[in-house]
Coordinates of C-alpha atoms and ligand atoms in Angstrom, one line a residue:
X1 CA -104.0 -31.7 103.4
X2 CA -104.5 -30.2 99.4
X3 CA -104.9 -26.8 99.4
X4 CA -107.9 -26.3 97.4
X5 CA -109.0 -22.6 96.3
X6 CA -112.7 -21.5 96.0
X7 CA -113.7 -20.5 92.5
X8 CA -116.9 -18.6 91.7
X9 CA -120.0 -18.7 89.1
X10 CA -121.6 -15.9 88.0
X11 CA -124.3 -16.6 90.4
X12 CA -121.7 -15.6 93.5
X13 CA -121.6 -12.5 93.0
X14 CA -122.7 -9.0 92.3
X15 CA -121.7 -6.0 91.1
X16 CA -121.3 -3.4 93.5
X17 CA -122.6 0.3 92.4
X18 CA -121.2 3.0 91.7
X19 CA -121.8 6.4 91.4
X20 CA -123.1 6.9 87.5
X21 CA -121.9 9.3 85.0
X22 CA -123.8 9.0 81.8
X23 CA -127.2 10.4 82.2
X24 CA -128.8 7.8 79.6
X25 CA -128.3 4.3 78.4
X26 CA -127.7 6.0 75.2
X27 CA -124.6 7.6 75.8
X28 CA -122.4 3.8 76.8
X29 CA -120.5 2.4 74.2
X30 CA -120.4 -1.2 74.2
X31 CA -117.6 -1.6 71.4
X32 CA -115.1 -3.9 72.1
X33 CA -112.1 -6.5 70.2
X34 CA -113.1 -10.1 69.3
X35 CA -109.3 -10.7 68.8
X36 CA -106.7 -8.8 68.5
X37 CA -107.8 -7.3 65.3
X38 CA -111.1 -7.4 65.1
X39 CA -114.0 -5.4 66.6
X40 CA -117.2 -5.2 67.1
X41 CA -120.0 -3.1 68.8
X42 CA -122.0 -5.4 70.7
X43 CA -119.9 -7.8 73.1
X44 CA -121.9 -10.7 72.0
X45 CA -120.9 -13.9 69.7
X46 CA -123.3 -16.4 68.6
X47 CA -122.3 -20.1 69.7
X48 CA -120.6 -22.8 67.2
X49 CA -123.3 -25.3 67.5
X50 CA -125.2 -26.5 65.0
X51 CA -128.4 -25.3 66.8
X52 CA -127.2 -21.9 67.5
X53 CA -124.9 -20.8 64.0
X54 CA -125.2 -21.7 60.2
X55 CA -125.6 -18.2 58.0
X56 CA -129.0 -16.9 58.9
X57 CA -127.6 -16.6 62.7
X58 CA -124.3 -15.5 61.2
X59 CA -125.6 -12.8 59.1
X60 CA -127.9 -11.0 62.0
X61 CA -125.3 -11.3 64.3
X62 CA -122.7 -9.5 62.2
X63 CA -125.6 -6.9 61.2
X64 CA -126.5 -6.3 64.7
X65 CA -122.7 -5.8 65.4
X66 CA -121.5 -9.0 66.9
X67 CA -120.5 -11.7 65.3
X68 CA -121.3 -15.4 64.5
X69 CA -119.5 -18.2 64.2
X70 CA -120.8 -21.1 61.7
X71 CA -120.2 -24.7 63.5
X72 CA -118.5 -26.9 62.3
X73 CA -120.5 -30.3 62.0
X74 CA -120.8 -29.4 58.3
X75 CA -118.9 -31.1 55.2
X76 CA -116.4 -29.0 54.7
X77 CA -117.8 -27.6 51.2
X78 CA -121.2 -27.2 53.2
X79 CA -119.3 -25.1 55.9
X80 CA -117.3 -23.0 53.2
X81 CA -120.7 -22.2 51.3
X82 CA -121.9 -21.0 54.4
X83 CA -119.5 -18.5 54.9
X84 CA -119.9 -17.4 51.5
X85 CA -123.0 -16.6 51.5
X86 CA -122.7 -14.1 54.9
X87 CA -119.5 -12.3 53.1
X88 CA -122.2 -11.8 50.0
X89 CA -124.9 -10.1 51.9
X90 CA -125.7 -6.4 52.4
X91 CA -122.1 -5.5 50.0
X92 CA -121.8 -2.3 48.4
X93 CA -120.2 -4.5 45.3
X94 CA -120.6 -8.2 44.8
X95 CA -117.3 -9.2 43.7
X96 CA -117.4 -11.6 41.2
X97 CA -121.5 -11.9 40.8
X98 CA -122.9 -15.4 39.7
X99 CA -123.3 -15.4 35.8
X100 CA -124.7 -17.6 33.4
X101 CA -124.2 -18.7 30.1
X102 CA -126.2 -17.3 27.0
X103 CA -126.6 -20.6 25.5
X104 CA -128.2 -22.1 28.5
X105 CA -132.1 -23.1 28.3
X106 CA -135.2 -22.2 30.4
X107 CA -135.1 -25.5 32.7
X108 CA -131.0 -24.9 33.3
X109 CA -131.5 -21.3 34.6
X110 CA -134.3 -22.0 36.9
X111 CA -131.9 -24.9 38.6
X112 CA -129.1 -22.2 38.8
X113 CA -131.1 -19.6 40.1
X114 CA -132.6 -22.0 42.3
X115 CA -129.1 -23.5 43.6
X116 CA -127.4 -20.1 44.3
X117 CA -130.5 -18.8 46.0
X118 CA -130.5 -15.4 43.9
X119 CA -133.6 -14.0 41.9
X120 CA -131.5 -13.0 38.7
X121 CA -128.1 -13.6 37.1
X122 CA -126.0 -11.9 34.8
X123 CA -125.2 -13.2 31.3
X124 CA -121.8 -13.4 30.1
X125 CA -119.8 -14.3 27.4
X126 CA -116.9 -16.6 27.7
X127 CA -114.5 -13.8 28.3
X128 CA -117.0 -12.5 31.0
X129 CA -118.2 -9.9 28.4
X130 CA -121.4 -8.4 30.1
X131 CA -124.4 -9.6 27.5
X132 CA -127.3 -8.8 29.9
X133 CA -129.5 -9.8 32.8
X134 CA -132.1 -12.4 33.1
X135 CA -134.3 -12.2 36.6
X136 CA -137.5 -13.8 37.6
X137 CA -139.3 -11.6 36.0
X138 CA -137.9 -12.7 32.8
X139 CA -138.5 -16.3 34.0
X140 CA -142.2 -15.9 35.5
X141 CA -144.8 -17.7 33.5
X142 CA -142.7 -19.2 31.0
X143 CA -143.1 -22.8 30.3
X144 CA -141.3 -23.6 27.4
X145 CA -137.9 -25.3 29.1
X146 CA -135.7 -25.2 25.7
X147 CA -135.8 -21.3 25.3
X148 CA -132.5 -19.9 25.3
X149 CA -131.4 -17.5 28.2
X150 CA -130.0 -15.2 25.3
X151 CA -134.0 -15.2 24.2
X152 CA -135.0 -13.8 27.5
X153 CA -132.6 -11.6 29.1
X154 CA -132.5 -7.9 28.8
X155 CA -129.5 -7.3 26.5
X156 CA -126.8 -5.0 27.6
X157 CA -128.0 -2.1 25.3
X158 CA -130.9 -1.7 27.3
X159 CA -129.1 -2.2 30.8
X160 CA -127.7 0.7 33.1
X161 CA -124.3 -0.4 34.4
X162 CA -121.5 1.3 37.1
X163 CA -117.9 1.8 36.7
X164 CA -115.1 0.8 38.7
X165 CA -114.2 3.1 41.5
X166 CA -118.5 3.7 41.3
X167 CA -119.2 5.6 45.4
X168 CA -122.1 4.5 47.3
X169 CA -123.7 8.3 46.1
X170 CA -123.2 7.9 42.6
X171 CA -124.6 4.1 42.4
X172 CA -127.7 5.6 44.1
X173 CA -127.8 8.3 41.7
X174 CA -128.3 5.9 39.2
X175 CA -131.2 3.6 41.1
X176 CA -133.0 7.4 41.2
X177 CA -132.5 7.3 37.6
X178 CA -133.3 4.7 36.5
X179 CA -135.5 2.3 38.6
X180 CA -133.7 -0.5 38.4
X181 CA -133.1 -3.0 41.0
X182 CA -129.3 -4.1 40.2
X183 CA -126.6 -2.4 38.7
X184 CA -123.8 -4.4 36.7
X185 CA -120.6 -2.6 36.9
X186 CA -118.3 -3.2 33.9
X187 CA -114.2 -2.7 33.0
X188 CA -113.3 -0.4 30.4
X189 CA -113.6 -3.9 27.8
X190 CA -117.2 -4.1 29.3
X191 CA -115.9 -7.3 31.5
X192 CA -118.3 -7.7 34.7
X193 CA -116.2 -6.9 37.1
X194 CA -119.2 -6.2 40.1
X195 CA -122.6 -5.8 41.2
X196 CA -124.6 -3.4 43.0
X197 CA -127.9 -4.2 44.3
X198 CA -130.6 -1.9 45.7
X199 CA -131.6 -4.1 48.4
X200 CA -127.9 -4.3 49.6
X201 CA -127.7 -0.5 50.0
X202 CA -130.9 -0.5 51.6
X203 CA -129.5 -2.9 54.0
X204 CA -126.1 -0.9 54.5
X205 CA -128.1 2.3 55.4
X206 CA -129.9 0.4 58.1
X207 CA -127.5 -1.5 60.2
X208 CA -125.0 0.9 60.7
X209 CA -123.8 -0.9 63.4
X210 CA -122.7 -3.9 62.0
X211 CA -119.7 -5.8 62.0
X212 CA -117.9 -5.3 58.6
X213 CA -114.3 -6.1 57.0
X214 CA -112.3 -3.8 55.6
X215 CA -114.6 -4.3 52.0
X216 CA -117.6 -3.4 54.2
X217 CA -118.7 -7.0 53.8
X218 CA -119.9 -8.7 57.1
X219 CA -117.5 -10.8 59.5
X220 CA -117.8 -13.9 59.8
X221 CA -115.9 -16.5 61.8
X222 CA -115.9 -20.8 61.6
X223 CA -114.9 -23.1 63.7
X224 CA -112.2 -26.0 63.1
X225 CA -111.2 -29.1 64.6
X226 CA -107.6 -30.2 65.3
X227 CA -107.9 -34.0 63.6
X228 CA -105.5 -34.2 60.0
X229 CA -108.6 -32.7 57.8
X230 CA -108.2 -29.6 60.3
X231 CA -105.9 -28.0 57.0
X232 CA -108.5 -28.6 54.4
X233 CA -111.1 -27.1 56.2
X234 CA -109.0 -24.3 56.6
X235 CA -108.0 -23.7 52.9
X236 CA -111.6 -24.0 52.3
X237 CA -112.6 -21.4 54.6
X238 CA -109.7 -19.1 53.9
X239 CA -110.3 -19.3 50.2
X240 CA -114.5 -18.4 51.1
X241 CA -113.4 -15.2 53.3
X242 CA -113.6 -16.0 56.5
X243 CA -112.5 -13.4 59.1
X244 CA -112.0 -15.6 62.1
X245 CA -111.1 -19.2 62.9
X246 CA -112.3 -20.8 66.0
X247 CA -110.4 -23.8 67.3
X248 CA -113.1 -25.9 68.8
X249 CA -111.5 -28.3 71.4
X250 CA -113.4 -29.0 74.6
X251 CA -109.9 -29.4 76.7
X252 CA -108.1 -26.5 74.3
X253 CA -105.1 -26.6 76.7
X254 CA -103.9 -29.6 74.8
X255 CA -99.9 -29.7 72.6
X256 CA -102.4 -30.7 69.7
X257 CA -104.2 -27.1 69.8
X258 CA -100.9 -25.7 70.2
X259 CA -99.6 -27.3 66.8
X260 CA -102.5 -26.4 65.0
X261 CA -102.5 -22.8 65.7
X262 CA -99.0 -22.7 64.6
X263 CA -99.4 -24.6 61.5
X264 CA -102.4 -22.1 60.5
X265 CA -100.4 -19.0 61.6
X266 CA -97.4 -20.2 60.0
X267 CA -99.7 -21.0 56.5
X268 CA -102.2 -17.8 57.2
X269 CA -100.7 -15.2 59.1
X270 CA -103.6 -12.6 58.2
X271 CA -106.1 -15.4 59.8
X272 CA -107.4 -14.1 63.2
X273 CA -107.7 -17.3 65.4
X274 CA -109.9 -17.9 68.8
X275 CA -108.3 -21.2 70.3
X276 CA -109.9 -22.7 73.3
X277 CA -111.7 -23.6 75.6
X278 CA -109.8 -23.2 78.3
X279 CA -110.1 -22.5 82.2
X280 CA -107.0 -21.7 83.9
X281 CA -103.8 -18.6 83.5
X282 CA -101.4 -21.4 82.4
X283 CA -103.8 -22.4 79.6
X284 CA -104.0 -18.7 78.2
X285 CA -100.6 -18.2 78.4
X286 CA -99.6 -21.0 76.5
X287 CA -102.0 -20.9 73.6
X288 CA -101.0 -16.8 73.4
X289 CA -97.8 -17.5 72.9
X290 CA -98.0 -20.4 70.5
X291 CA -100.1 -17.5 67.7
X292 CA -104.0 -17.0 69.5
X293 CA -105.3 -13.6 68.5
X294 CA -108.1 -14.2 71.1
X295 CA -108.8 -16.9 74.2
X296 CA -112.5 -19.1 74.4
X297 CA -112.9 -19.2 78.2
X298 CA -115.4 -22.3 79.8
X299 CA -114.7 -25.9 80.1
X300 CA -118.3 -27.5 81.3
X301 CA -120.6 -24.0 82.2
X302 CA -122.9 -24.3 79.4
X303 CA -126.5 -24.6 79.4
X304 CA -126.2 -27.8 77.8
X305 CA -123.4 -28.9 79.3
X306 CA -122.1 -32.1 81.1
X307 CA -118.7 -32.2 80.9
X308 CA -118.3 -31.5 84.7
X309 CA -120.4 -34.6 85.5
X310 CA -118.9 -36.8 83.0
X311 CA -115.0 -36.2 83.6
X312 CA -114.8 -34.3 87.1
X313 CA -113.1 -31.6 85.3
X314 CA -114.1 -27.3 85.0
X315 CA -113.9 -24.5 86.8
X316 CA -116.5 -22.4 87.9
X317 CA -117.0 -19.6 84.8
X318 CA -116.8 -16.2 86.7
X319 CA -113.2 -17.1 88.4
X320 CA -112.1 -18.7 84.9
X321 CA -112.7 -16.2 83.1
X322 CA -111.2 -13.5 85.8
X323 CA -108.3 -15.8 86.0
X324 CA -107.6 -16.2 82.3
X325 CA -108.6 -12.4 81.3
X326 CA -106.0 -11.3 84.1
X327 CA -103.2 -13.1 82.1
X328 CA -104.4 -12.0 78.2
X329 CA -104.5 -8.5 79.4
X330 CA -100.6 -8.6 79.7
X331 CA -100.5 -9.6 76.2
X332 CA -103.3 -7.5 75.0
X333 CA -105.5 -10.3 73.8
X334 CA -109.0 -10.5 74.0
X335 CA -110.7 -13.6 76.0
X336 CA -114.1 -14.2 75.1
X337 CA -116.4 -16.1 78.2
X338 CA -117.9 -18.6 76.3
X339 CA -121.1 -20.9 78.0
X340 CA -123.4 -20.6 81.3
X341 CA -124.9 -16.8 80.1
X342 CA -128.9 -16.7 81.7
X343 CA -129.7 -13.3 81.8
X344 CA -128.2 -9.7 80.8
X345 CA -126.7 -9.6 84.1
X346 CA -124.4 -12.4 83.9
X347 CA -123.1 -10.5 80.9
X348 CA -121.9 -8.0 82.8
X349 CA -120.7 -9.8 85.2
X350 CA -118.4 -11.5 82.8
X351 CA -117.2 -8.7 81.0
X352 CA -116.4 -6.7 84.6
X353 CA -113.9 -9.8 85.4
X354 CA -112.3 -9.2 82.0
X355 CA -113.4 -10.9 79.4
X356 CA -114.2 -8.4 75.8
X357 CA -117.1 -10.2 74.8
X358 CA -119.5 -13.6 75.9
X359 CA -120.3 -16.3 73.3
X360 CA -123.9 -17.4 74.1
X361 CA -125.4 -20.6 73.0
X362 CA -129.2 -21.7 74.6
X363 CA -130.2 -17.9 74.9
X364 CA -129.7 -17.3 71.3
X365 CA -130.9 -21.6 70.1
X366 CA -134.6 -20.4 70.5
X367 CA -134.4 -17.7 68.0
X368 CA -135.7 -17.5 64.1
X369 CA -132.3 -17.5 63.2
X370 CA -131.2 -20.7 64.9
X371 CA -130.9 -23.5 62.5
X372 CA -132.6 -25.9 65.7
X373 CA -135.9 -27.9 64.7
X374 CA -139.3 -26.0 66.1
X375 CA -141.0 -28.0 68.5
X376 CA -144.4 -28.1 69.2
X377 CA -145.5 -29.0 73.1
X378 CA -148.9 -28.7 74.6
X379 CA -149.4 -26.1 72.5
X380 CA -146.2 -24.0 73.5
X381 CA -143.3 -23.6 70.8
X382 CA -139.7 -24.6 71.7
X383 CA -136.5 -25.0 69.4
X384 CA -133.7 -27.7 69.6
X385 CA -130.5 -26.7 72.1
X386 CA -128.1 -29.1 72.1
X387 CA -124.4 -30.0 73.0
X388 CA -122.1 -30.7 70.6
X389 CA -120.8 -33.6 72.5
X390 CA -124.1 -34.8 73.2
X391 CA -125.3 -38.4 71.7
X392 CA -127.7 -36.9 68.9
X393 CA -124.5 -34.7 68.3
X394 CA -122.1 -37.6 67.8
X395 CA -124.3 -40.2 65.5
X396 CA -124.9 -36.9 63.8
X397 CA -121.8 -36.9 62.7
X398 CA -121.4 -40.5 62.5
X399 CA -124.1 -40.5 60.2
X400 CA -122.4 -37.8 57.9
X401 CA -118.7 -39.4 58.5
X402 CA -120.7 -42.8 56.8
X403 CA -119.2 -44.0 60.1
X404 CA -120.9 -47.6 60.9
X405 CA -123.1 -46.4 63.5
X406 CA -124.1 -49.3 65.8
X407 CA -120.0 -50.0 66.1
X408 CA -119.9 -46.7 67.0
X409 CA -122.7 -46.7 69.6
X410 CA -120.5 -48.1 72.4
X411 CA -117.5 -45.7 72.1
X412 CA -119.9 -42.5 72.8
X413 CA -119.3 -41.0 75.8
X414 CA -121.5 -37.5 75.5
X415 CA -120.4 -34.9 77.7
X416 CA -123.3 -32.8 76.7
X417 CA -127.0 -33.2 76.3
X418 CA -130.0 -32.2 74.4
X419 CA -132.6 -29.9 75.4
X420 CA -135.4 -27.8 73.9
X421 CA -135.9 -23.9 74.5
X422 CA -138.6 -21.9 74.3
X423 CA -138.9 -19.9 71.2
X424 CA -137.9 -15.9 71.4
X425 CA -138.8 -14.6 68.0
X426 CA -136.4 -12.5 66.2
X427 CA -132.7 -12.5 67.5
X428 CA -132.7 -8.5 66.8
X429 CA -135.3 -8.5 69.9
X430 CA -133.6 -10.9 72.4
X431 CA -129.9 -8.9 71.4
X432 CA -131.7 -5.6 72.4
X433 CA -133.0 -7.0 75.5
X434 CA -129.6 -8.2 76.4
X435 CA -127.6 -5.3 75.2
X436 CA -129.9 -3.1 77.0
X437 CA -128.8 -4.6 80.2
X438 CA -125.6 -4.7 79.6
X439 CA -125.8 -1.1 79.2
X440 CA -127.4 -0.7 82.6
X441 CA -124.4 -3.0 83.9
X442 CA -121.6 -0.8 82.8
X443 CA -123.5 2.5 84.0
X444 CA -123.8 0.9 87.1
X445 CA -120.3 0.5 87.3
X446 CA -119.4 4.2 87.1
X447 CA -118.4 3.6 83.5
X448 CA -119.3 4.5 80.4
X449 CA -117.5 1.4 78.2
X450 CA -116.2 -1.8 78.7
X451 CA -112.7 -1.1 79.5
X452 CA -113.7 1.6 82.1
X453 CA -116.0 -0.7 83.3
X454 CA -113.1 -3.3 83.7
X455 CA -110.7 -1.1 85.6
X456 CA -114.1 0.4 88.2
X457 CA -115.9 -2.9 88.8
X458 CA -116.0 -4.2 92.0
X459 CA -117.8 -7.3 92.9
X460 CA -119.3 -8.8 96.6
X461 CA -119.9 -12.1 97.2
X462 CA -123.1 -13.3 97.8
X463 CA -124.8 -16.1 100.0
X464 CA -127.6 -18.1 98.5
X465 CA -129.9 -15.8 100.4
X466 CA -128.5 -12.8 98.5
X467 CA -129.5 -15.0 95.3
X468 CA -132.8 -15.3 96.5
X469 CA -133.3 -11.9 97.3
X470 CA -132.1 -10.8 93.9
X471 CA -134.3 -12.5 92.5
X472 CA -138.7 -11.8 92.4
X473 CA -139.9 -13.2 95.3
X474 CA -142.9 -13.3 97.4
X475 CA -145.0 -12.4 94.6
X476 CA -147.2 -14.5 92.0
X477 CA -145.8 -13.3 88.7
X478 CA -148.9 -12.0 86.0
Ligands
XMP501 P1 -124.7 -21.8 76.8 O1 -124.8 -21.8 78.2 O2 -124.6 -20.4 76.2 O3 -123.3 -22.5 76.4 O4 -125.8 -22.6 76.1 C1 -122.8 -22.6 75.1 C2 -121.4 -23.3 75.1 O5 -121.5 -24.6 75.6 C3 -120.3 -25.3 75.1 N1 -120.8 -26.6 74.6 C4 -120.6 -27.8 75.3 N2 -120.0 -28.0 76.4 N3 -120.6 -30.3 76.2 C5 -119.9 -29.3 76.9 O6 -119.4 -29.6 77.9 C6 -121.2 -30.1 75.0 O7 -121.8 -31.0 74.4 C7 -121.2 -28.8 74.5 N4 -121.8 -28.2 73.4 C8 -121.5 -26.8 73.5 C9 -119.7 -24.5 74.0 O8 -118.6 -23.9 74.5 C10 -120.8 -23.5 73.7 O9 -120.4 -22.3 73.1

C-alpha cells in the first residue's frame, strides 16, 4: 500500500492565540523581504495576470508598500513601457525627462504630449541645451497646427531651473519661490540633466511607506517566460529598470526554469529573480541553488484555478507553502505563497507557516487599478478575473502572436478559467482592510512582526464543523 501524507489548505486550520504584547494594531510592523534583497512593508504582491497587474496596479502597489508585478501577456516593448512608466512616477528627479525639439510644430507636440502621457515637455537643443518649456497651457486654445514650439514655449531666460546635487529642501524652496509647477535642472553647460516636479514631491511626502529603489523611484517587478524570446524580454526589461524578475512557469520545478535562471544570473547578476511556482522542499531547493533570490509557492490554489482538475497535480497551499518555506529558511530566501488568498485571515495563516509575503490575484482583479473590463450585471458592477491558462487567456495571445487561431483551437488545453468579481473601489481601501487583519493575525500570535510571528505560531487543525463555526452563522446578515 502507498504511503500517502495528508496536506492541508488554509481552510484546515487556525491559529491558536496567544497571549498579546502590543497594546495596539499600531505598534506591528508588517515589513518583510520580497527576495533576498528586496523589501517591502506590506507582505502583499499584486498577481502577474493581465487582470490583476499593468502599471496603474503596479504603481499603487509599490506606493502602498508592496509591490506589483506587470504580466507578461504584453509585446515585449508594451511590457517594457510599462515598467517605465512605474519607475517615472512620484521621483524626486526624472532622469532623463522627455524633450522636444524647437523646430517641431503645433500638431507634432500635441501627438508627443499625447503619446508619452505628460502635460508639458522640455525643449532642447541638439546638444540637450535647455531652451525652455512648453506645457498645456502653452498649447490650450491654439489652433494654428504649423506654429513652431520655439513660438510657444517659455524660453529659458524666464524659467527657474535646479542644480545637480539640488536636496528635496532646496527644490521646495524654489516651488515657494517661485510658483512653478516643474523645475528643469541643468549641468554647469546648461545641459538638462533632470526634472523635478511638484506633483512628484507632493506624492513622496504622502506615501511614506512605499516601496522604493535605492534612487527613491518605485519597485517594480515583470514576469518572464522560459521559451527562446525569454532573453529579449529580459534585456528589454533590464534596460527599462526593472527591480525584479518573475519566472512565470506553472510546473517551475522544471531543468528549463533552472537554465533560465542561470542564464539571467549569469547575464544580470544585480537582477533579483522570483522563480516558481512550485509546491514541494525538493522544488525550492533546486531552483535556490540554481540563482533564485526568492521562491513562488502554489501549483493549482488560485481563485481561478484548474490546474488540479485538469492534470491531477498540486498540493494543498498551507502545507506547500510550510513545506517549501521550511527549506528557503536554511538558505535565507524569501518564499512568497502565491494563489488561493479569500480573506485577511488566510494571510496570516500563510505567513505563520513561513512564507514573507502572499501574491493575491481575484482579491485585488475587482479593483480601479485592475486592468480587467467592468461588467455590468443586473445592475451590480463586477470586473474580469481570469487565468492565465484559461481559453480567453490563450487565443489572447494567439491573437497577439498572429498565431492562426482556429489551428490553434484544438491544441488548448486551459488549466484555468474566467470569472468576474465584484468591484471593490480603490485598492488603497481593500489593502487597508487586509493589512488591518493581518495586523490582528500577528498580534494574535504573541508577536509583534512577521518573523516573531513565524517562530510563535502555532496552528490546530480544524473539522469542517470548526469551519462552520468560524464562520457567521445562524444569523441573516443586514
Ligand atoms: P488568486 O487565488 O489570488 O490566485 O486569484 C492567483 C494566482 O493563480 C495562479 N494562476 C493560475 N493557476 N491556472 C492555474 O492553475 C491559471 O490559468 C492561472 N492563472 C493564474 C497564479 O499563480 C496567480 O498568481
Amino acid at each position: 500500500m502507498l504511503e500517502i501524507p495528508l496536506k492541508l489548505s488554509y481552510d484546515d486550520v487556525l491559529l491558536v492565540p496567544k497571549k498579546a504584547i502590543v497594546n495596539s494594531r499600531k505598534e506591528i510592523s508588517t515589513k518583510t523581504k520580497l527576495t533576498r534583497n528586496i523589501l517591502l512593508n506590506i507582505p502583499v504582491v499584486s498577481a502577474n495576470m493581465d487582470s490583476v497587474t499593468e502599471f496603474e496596479m503596479a504603481i499603487s502597489m509599490a506606493r502602498l508598500g508592496g509591490i506589483g508585478i506587470i504580466h507578461r501577456f504584453l509585446t515585449i516593448k508594451d511590457q517594457a513601457n510599462q515598467v517605465k512608466i512605474v519607475k517615472r512616477k512620484d521621483n524626486l528627479i526624472i532622469e532623463e525627462p522627455y524633450s522636444v525639439n524647437p523646430i517641431k510644430n503645433l500638431a507634432e507636440l500635441k501627438q508627443i504630449m499625447e503619446d508619452k502621457g505628460v502635460n508639458g515637455l522640455l525643449v532642447t537643443d541638439r546638444e540637450n541645451k535647455l531652451l525652455g518649456i512648453v506645457t498645456n497651457r502653452d498649447v490650450k486654445f491654439r489652433e494654428n497646427d504649423e506654429m513652431l514650439v520655439s513660438e510657444l514655449m517659455t524660453p529659458r531666460n524666464r524659467l527657474f531651473t535646479g542644480w545637480e546635487g539640488i536636496s528635496l529642501a532646496e527644490a521646495k524652496d524654489i516651488f515657494k519661490i517661485s510658483k512653478v509647477e516643474k523645475l528643469p535642472i541643468v549641468n554647469q553647460n546648461n545641459q538638462l540633466v533632470g526634472l523635478i516636479t511638484q506633483k512628484d514631491i507632493i506624492k513622496i511626502e504622502t506615501h511614506t511607506n512605499a516601496t522604493r529603489d535605492d534612487k527613491g523611484r518605485l519597485m517594480v517587478g515583470a514576469a518572464i517566460g522560459t521559451k527562446k524570446e525569454f532573453m529579449k524580454r529580459t534585456d528589454a526589461l533590464v534596460e527599462a529598470g526593472v527591480d525584479v524578475l518573475v519566472i512565470d512557469v506553472a510546473h517551475g520545478h522544471a531543468i528549463r526554469v533552472i537554465e533560465v535562471i542561470q542564464e539571467i544570473k549569469n547575464k544580470y547578476p544585480h537582477i533579483e529573480i522570483v522563480a516558481g511556482n512550485i509546491a514541494t522542499g525538493e522544488a525550492t531547493k533546486e531552483l535556490i541553488e540554481a540563482g533564485a533570490d526568492g521562491i513562488k509557492i502554489g501549483v493549482g490554489p488560485g481563485s481561478i484555478c484548474s490546474t488540479r482538475i485538469v492534470s491531477g497535480a498540486g498540493v494543498p497551499q498551507f502545507s506547500a507553502v510550510n513545506d517549501c518555506a521550511k527549506i528557503a529558511q536554511e538558505y535565507n530566501v524569501p518564499v512568497i505563497a502565491d494563489g488561493g488568498i479569500k480573506v485577511s485571515g488566510d494571510i496570516s495563516k500563510a505567513l505563520a507557516a513561513g512564507a514573507s509575503s502572499v501574491m493575491l490575484g481575484s482579491l485585488l482583479a475587482g479593483t480601479d487599478e485592475g486592468p480587467g473590463l467592468m461588467i455590468i450585471k443586473n445592475g451590480d458592477k463586477f470586473k474580469v478575473s481570469r487565468g492565465m491558462a484559461s481559453f480567453g487567456a490563450a487565443m489572447g495571445r494567439n491573437y497577439r502572436e498572429n498565431k492562426k487561431v482556429d489551428k490553434e483551437l484544438e491544441d488548448v488545453v486551459p488549466e484555468g478559467v474566467e470569472a468576474m468579481v465584484r468591484y471593490k473601489g480603490s485598492v488603497k481601501e481593500v489593502i487597508a482592510q487586509l493589512v488591518g487583519g493581518l495586523r490582528s493575525g500577528i498580534s494574535y500570535c504573541g508577536s509583534n512582526c512577521i518573523p516573531m510571528m513565524w517562530e510563535k505560531a502555532e496552528f490546530v487543525r480544524i473539522s469542517p464543523a470548526g469551519m462552520r463555526e468560524s464562520k457567521p452563522h445562524d444569523v441573516t446578515l443586514v
